[in-house]
């Protein structure tokens, strides 16, 4: 797991956004993984481990747990960068440069609403297509997306499915910024509420999500307890 921390993006959000804007303008293929402790726990899967360590991948610290753990390991990570903020920035850049977007994942009513929001708030975006995340043959969808040559592909299937699907196909594409956005469409479409600003500021967005959806608790607890033990062990080894 130490390698993930070493590879993790360490600058602030401003720098990241300007990097993404450049990559969009220059058609530089990019794969963004917005990570929290749960994401790293999937590293036990060989394919997921490979995708995290691949040069094409930029690991972003989305969870505050990762920023704190990095500090414990004497790795200087400037700040938490929420995945949803990255999605919003990408929408802004796509609009600014009139570029092509494909959205894949979430329920049909959610992406229908996303379409309305894109058309009204980001009218210059060329939304070349969208597919809900409950279709059977997701590889086929990726092949269809490739033909449309989008500049940004947002995939909302949850961790680890979204990352694995992107990684399986990314080499077939000539360009594109690829990002697994988890529940971002649910929030951007208004189907789910994002935490109030105070929660975000205090880095307690995770707590808000658990309170709204108690079914998340077991998953959260399991992953985070294991994570804390692993970090403590790593810290000892590093000494
Ligand atoms: N989802 C999907 N197909 C599936 C399972 C999930 O499209 O087979 C969508 C779901 O509708 C939601 C997103 O994937 O919009 C997962 O959101 P969540 O907040 O659970 O993401 P995570 O916490 O796993 O990043």
Tab-separated table of C-alpha atoms and ligand atoms in Angstrom:
chain	number	residue	atom	x	y	z
A	1	UNK	CA	0.000	0.000	0.000
A	2	UNK	CA	2.973	2.314	0.613
A	3	UNK	CA	3.485	2.552	-3.162
A	4	UNK	CA	-0.014	3.973	-3.578
A	5	UNK	CA	0.840	6.749	-1.151
A	6	UNK	CA	4.113	7.468	-2.890
A	7	UNK	CA	2.314	7.715	-6.209
A	8	UNK	CA	-0.646	9.727	-4.919
A	9	UNK	CA	-1.212	13.271	-6.219
A	10	UNK	CA	0.338	15.638	-3.687
A	11	UNK	CA	-0.444	19.130	-4.955
A	12	UNK	CA	-3.538	21.201	-4.266
A	13	UNK	CA	-6.774	21.226	-6.232
A	14	UNK	CA	-5.838	24.367	-8.161
A	15	UNK	CA	-2.794	22.655	-9.647
A	16	UNK	CA	-4.787	19.534	-10.427
A	17	UNK	CA	-7.482	21.497	-12.224
A	18	UNK	CA	-4.946	23.333	-14.336
A	19	UNK	CA	-3.284	20.001	-15.199
A	20	UNK	CA	-6.651	18.603	-16.266
A	21	UNK	CA	-7.394	21.691	-18.342
A	22	UNK	CA	-4.031	21.266	-20.104
A	23	UNK	CA	-4.599	17.558	-20.662
A	24	UNK	CA	-8.015	18.293	-22.119
A	25	UNK	CA	-6.598	20.917	-24.482
A	26	UNK	CA	-3.710	18.719	-25.598
A	27	UNK	CA	-5.713	15.462	-25.822
A	28	UNK	CA	-3.463	13.787	-23.275
A	29	UNK	CA	-4.980	10.509	-22.182
A	30	UNK	CA	-5.584	10.573	-18.424
A	31	UNK	CA	-7.112	8.210	-15.891
A	32	UNK	CA	-8.242	9.716	-12.604
A	33	UNK	CA	-8.908	7.451	-9.640
A	34	UNK	CA	-10.480	9.332	-6.743
A	35	UNK	CA	-9.411	7.279	-3.770
A	36	UNK	CA	-10.355	6.672	-0.161
A	37	UNK	CA	-9.266	3.875	2.187
A	38	UNK	CA	-11.822	1.538	0.606
A	39	UNK	CA	-10.285	2.101	-2.825
A	40	UNK	CA	-6.876	1.041	-1.556
A	41	UNK	CA	-8.352	-2.084	0.023
A	42	UNK	CA	-9.174	-3.260	-3.507
A	43	UNK	CA	-5.442	-3.357	-4.172
A	44	UNK	CA	-5.520	-6.956	-2.950
A	45	UNK	CA	-7.070	-7.698	-6.326
A	46	UNK	CA	-4.198	-8.055	-8.774
A	47	UNK	CA	-5.891	-6.166	-11.590
A	48	UNK	CA	-6.864	-3.287	-9.315
A	49	UNK	CA	-3.332	-3.127	-7.919
A	50	UNK	CA	-1.992	-2.935	-11.468
A	51	UNK	CA	-4.335	-0.135	-12.448
A	52	UNK	CA	-3.428	1.895	-9.377
A	53	UNK	CA	0.279	1.615	-10.122
A	54	UNK	CA	0.067	2.155	-13.879
A	55	UNK	CA	1.685	5.329	-15.257
A	56	UNK	CA	-1.576	6.362	-16.897
A	57	UNK	CA	-3.304	6.570	-13.497
A	58	UNK	CA	-3.424	9.621	-11.264
A	59	UNK	CA	-4.532	8.720	-7.748
A	60	UNK	CA	-6.356	11.603	-6.094
A	61	UNK	CA	-6.871	11.725	-2.310
A	62	UNK	CA	-10.659	12.030	-2.137
A	63	UNK	CA	-10.924	10.663	1.417
A	64	UNK	CA	-9.528	12.638	4.356
A	65	UNK	CA	-8.318	9.301	5.783
A	66	UNK	CA	-5.739	9.129	3.006
A	67	UNK	CA	-4.438	12.645	3.674
A	68	UNK	CA	-4.067	11.885	7.379
A	69	UNK	CA	-2.449	8.496	6.730
A	70	UNK	CA	0.005	10.103	4.287
A	71	UNK	CA	1.041	12.543	7.036
A	72	UNK	CA	1.639	9.621	9.418
A	73	UNK	CA	3.904	8.104	6.781
A	74	UNK	CA	5.776	11.407	6.344
A	75	UNK	CA	4.441	11.883	2.853
A	76	UNK	CA	3.342	15.426	2.212
A	77	UNK	CA	-0.068	15.479	0.528
A	78	UNK	CA	-1.414	19.029	0.395
A	79	UNK	CA	-5.147	18.473	0.647
A	80	UNK	CA	-8.207	16.339	0.100
A	81	UNK	CA	-9.679	16.852	-3.373
A	82	UNK	CA	-13.297	15.629	-3.547
A	83	UNK	CA	-14.137	13.675	-6.670
A	84	UNK	CA	-17.317	15.636	-7.175
A	85	UNK	CA	-15.334	18.893	-7.402
A	86	UNK	CA	-13.227	17.319	-10.148
A	87	UNK	CA	-16.376	16.333	-12.057
A	88	UNK	CA	-17.731	19.867	-11.819
A	89	UNK	CA	-14.411	21.329	-13.033
A	90	UNK	CA	-14.342	18.920	-15.953
A	91	UNK	CA	-17.858	20.020	-16.912
A	92	UNK	CA	-16.711	23.652	-16.786
A	93	UNK	CA	-13.675	22.942	-18.992
A	94	UNK	CA	-15.723	20.896	-21.459
A	95	UNK	CA	-18.119	23.812	-21.699
A	96	UNK	CA	-15.319	26.350	-22.062
A	97	UNK	CA	-13.703	24.486	-24.965
A	98	UNK	CA	-16.937	23.058	-26.495
A	99	UNK	CA	-15.689	19.487	-26.118
A	100	UNK	CA	-17.280	16.055	-26.158
A	101	UNK	CA	-18.563	14.217	-23.088
A	102	UNK	CA	-19.942	10.716	-22.546
A	103	UNK	CA	-21.657	9.759	-19.300
A	104	UNK	CA	-21.999	6.102	-18.346
A	105	UNK	CA	-23.533	4.754	-15.154
A	106	UNK	CA	-26.191	5.445	-12.500
A	107	UNK	CA	-29.933	5.004	-12.960
A	108	UNK	CA	-31.668	6.134	-16.135
A	109	UNK	CA	-33.649	8.890	-14.369
A	110	UNK	CA	-30.410	10.210	-12.874
A	111	UNK	CA	-28.625	10.525	-16.208
A	112	UNK	CA	-31.776	11.937	-17.834
A	113	UNK	CA	-31.606	14.696	-15.247
A	114	UNK	CA	-27.861	15.075	-15.830
A	115	UNK	CA	-28.639	15.706	-19.492
A	116	UNK	CA	-31.053	18.499	-18.582
A	117	UNK	CA	-28.477	20.070	-16.281
A	118	UNK	CA	-25.741	19.844	-18.909
A	119	UNK	CA	-27.986	21.401	-21.556
A	120	UNK	CA	-28.985	24.304	-19.340
A	121	UNK	CA	-25.838	24.962	-17.280
A	122	UNK	CA	-23.156	23.860	-19.729
A	123	UNK	CA	-24.725	24.515	-23.146
A	124	UNK	CA	-21.472	24.261	-25.124
A	125	UNK	CA	-20.794	20.700	-24.039
A	126	UNK	CA	-21.309	18.200	-26.826
A	127	UNK	CA	-22.939	15.329	-24.909
A	128	UNK	CA	-22.193	12.602	-27.445
A	129	UNK	CA	-24.015	9.886	-25.541
A	130	UNK	CA	-25.134	8.384	-22.264
A	131	UNK	CA	-25.982	4.923	-20.958
A	132	UNK	CA	-27.303	3.921	-17.553
A	133	UNK	CA	-25.169	1.639	-15.400
A	134	UNK	CA	-27.565	-1.284	-15.319
A	135	UNK	CA	-26.985	-2.600	-18.856
A	136	UNK	CA	-25.562	-6.109	-19.071
A	137	UNK	CA	-22.758	-5.761	-21.568
A	138	UNK	CA	-20.645	-2.921	-20.258
A	139	UNK	CA	-17.691	-3.828	-22.484
A	140	UNK	CA	-19.890	-3.280	-25.509
A	141	UNK	CA	-20.824	0.180	-24.211
A	142	UNK	CA	-17.118	1.046	-23.884
A	143	UNK	CA	-16.556	-0.066	-27.483
A	144	UNK	CA	-19.407	2.188	-28.623
A	145	UNK	CA	-17.990	5.074	-26.588
A	146	UNK	CA	-14.616	4.612	-28.300
A	147	UNK	CA	-16.219	5.185	-31.703
A	148	UNK	CA	-17.554	8.547	-30.521
A	149	UNK	CA	-14.060	9.728	-29.549
A	150	UNK	CA	-15.131	11.784	-26.498
A	151	UNK	CA	-12.786	14.135	-24.655
A	152	UNK	CA	-14.081	13.110	-21.232
A	153	UNK	CA	-15.686	9.835	-20.148
A	154	UNK	CA	-17.349	9.788	-16.726
A	155	UNK	CA	-18.193	6.351	-15.378
A	156	UNK	CA	-20.491	5.935	-12.363
A	157	UNK	CA	-20.649	2.270	-11.414
A	158	UNK	CA	-19.138	2.406	-7.924
A	159	UNK	CA	-15.724	1.207	-6.795
A	160	UNK	CA	-14.093	-1.052	-8.059
A	161	UNK	CA	-16.271	-1.775	-11.111
A	162	UNK	CA	-15.887	1.673	-12.689
A	163	UNK	CA	-12.078	1.707	-12.427
A	164	UNK	CA	-11.717	-1.850	-13.679
A	165	UNK	CA	-13.928	-1.194	-16.683
A	166	UNK	CA	-12.050	1.982	-17.610
A	167	UNK	CA	-8.684	0.277	-17.254
A	168	UNK	CA	-9.751	-2.676	-19.357
A	169	UNK	CA	-10.516	-0.391	-22.299
A	170	UNK	CA	-8.438	2.756	-21.942
A	171	UNK	CA	-5.661	1.549	-24.243
A	172	UNK	CA	-8.180	1.222	-27.103
A	173	UNK	CA	-8.836	4.968	-26.959
A	174	UNK	CA	-6.730	7.597	-28.724
A	175	UNK	CA	-7.527	10.337	-26.215
A	176	UNK	CA	-9.757	11.208	-23.297
A	177	UNK	CA	-9.870	11.981	-19.623
A	178	UNK	CA	-11.434	8.993	-17.858
A	179	UNK	CA	-12.784	9.203	-14.342
A	180	UNK	CA	-14.802	6.932	-12.078
A	181	UNK	CA	-17.274	9.292	-10.444
A	182	UNK	CA	-19.105	6.973	-8.001
A	183	UNK	CA	-22.220	8.704	-6.727
A	184	UNK	CA	-21.437	12.116	-8.293
A	185	UNK	CA	-24.243	11.941	-10.875
A	186	UNK	CA	-26.673	11.195	-8.029
A	187	UNK	CA	-25.596	14.423	-6.335
A	188	UNK	CA	-25.198	16.623	-9.432
A	189	UNK	CA	-28.631	15.572	-10.716
A	190	UNK	CA	-30.197	16.470	-7.372
A	191	UNK	CA	-31.280	12.883	-6.633
A	192	UNK	CA	-29.083	12.835	-3.540
A	193	UNK	CA	-27.959	15.746	-1.397
A	194	UNK	CA	-24.315	16.572	-0.860
A	195	UNK	CA	-23.285	17.247	2.730
A	196	UNK	CA	-23.794	20.797	4.043
A	197	UNK	CA	-20.793	23.117	3.594
A	198	UNK	CA	-19.795	22.870	7.256
A	199	UNK	CA	-19.441	19.087	7.004
A	200	UNK	CA	-17.300	19.493	3.890
A	201	UNK	CA	-15.148	22.123	5.566
A	202	UNK	CA	-14.588	19.963	8.628
A	203	UNK	CA	-13.754	16.971	6.402
A	204	UNK	CA	-16.781	15.139	7.734
A	205	UNK	CA	-18.500	14.458	4.433
A	206	UNK	CA	-18.085	10.711	5.042
A	207	UNK	CA	-20.034	11.026	8.310
A	208	UNK	CA	-22.899	12.785	6.549
A	209	UNK	CA	-23.075	10.051	3.906
A	210	UNK	CA	-23.232	7.341	6.578
A	211	UNK	CA	-25.989	9.180	8.469
A	212	UNK	CA	-28.029	9.552	5.262
A	213	UNK	CA	-27.374	5.966	4.187
A	214	UNK	CA	-26.758	3.809	7.305
A	215	UNK	CA	-26.257	0.757	5.072
A	216	UNK	CA	-22.845	2.263	4.236
A	217	UNK	CA	-21.702	1.879	7.838
A	218	UNK	CA	-20.645	-1.777	7.718
A	219	UNK	CA	-18.591	-1.250	4.557
A	220	UNK	CA	-17.040	1.904	5.981
A	221	UNK	CA	-16.208	0.348	9.352
A	222	UNK	CA	-14.688	-2.788	7.878
A	223	UNK	CA	-12.472	-0.906	5.440
A	224	UNK	CA	-11.388	1.868	7.741
A	225	UNK	CA	-10.516	-0.258	10.761
A	226	UNK	CA	-8.367	-2.497	8.586
A	227	UNK	CA	-6.848	0.597	7.018
A	228	UNK	CA	-5.837	2.129	10.349
A	229	UNK	CA	-4.089	-1.081	11.386
A	230	UNK	CA	-2.261	-1.277	8.074
A	231	UNK	CA	-1.054	2.317	8.331
A	232	UNK	CA	0.183	1.773	11.890
A	233	UNK	CA	2.099	-1.278	10.705
A	234	UNK	CA	3.570	0.646	7.764
A	235	UNK	CA	4.610	3.475	10.069
A	236	UNK	CA	6.464	1.017	12.295
A	237	UNK	CA	8.202	-0.578	9.315
A	238	UNK	CA	9.300	2.841	8.091
A	239	UNK	CA	10.971	3.721	11.313
B	1	LIG	N1	-24.394	1.833	-10.162
B	1	LIG	C1	-24.663	1.470	-11.474
B	1	LIG	N2	-24.727	0.148	-11.784
B	1	LIG	C2	-24.516	-0.833	-10.878
B	1	LIG	C3	-24.211	-0.447	-9.539
B	1	LIG	C4	-24.155	0.902	-9.213
B	1	LIG	O1	-24.844	2.326	-12.317
B	1	LIG	O2	-24.573	-2.006	-11.244
B	1	LIG	C5	-24.345	3.262	-9.834
B	1	LIG	C6	-25.308	3.709	-8.780
B	1	LIG	O3	-26.563	3.992	-9.349
B	1	LIG	C7	-24.626	4.953	-8.232
B	1	LIG	C8	-23.142	4.644	-8.433
B	1	LIG	O4	-23.078	3.533	-9.319
B	1	LIG	O5	-24.968	6.065	-9.012
B	1	LIG	C9	-22.395	4.246	-7.181
B	1	LIG	O6	-22.477	5.251	-6.263
B	1	LIG	P1	-21.857	5.124	-4.800
B	1	LIG	O7	-22.118	6.400	-4.119
B	1	LIG	O8	-22.293	3.856	-4.130
B	1	LIG	O9	-20.324	5.016	-5.180
B	1	LIG	P2	-19.135	4.523	-4.316
B	1	LIG	O10	-19.422	4.893	-2.872
B	1	LIG	O11	-19.057	3.035	-4.522
B	1	LIG	O12	-18.009	5.254	-4.926
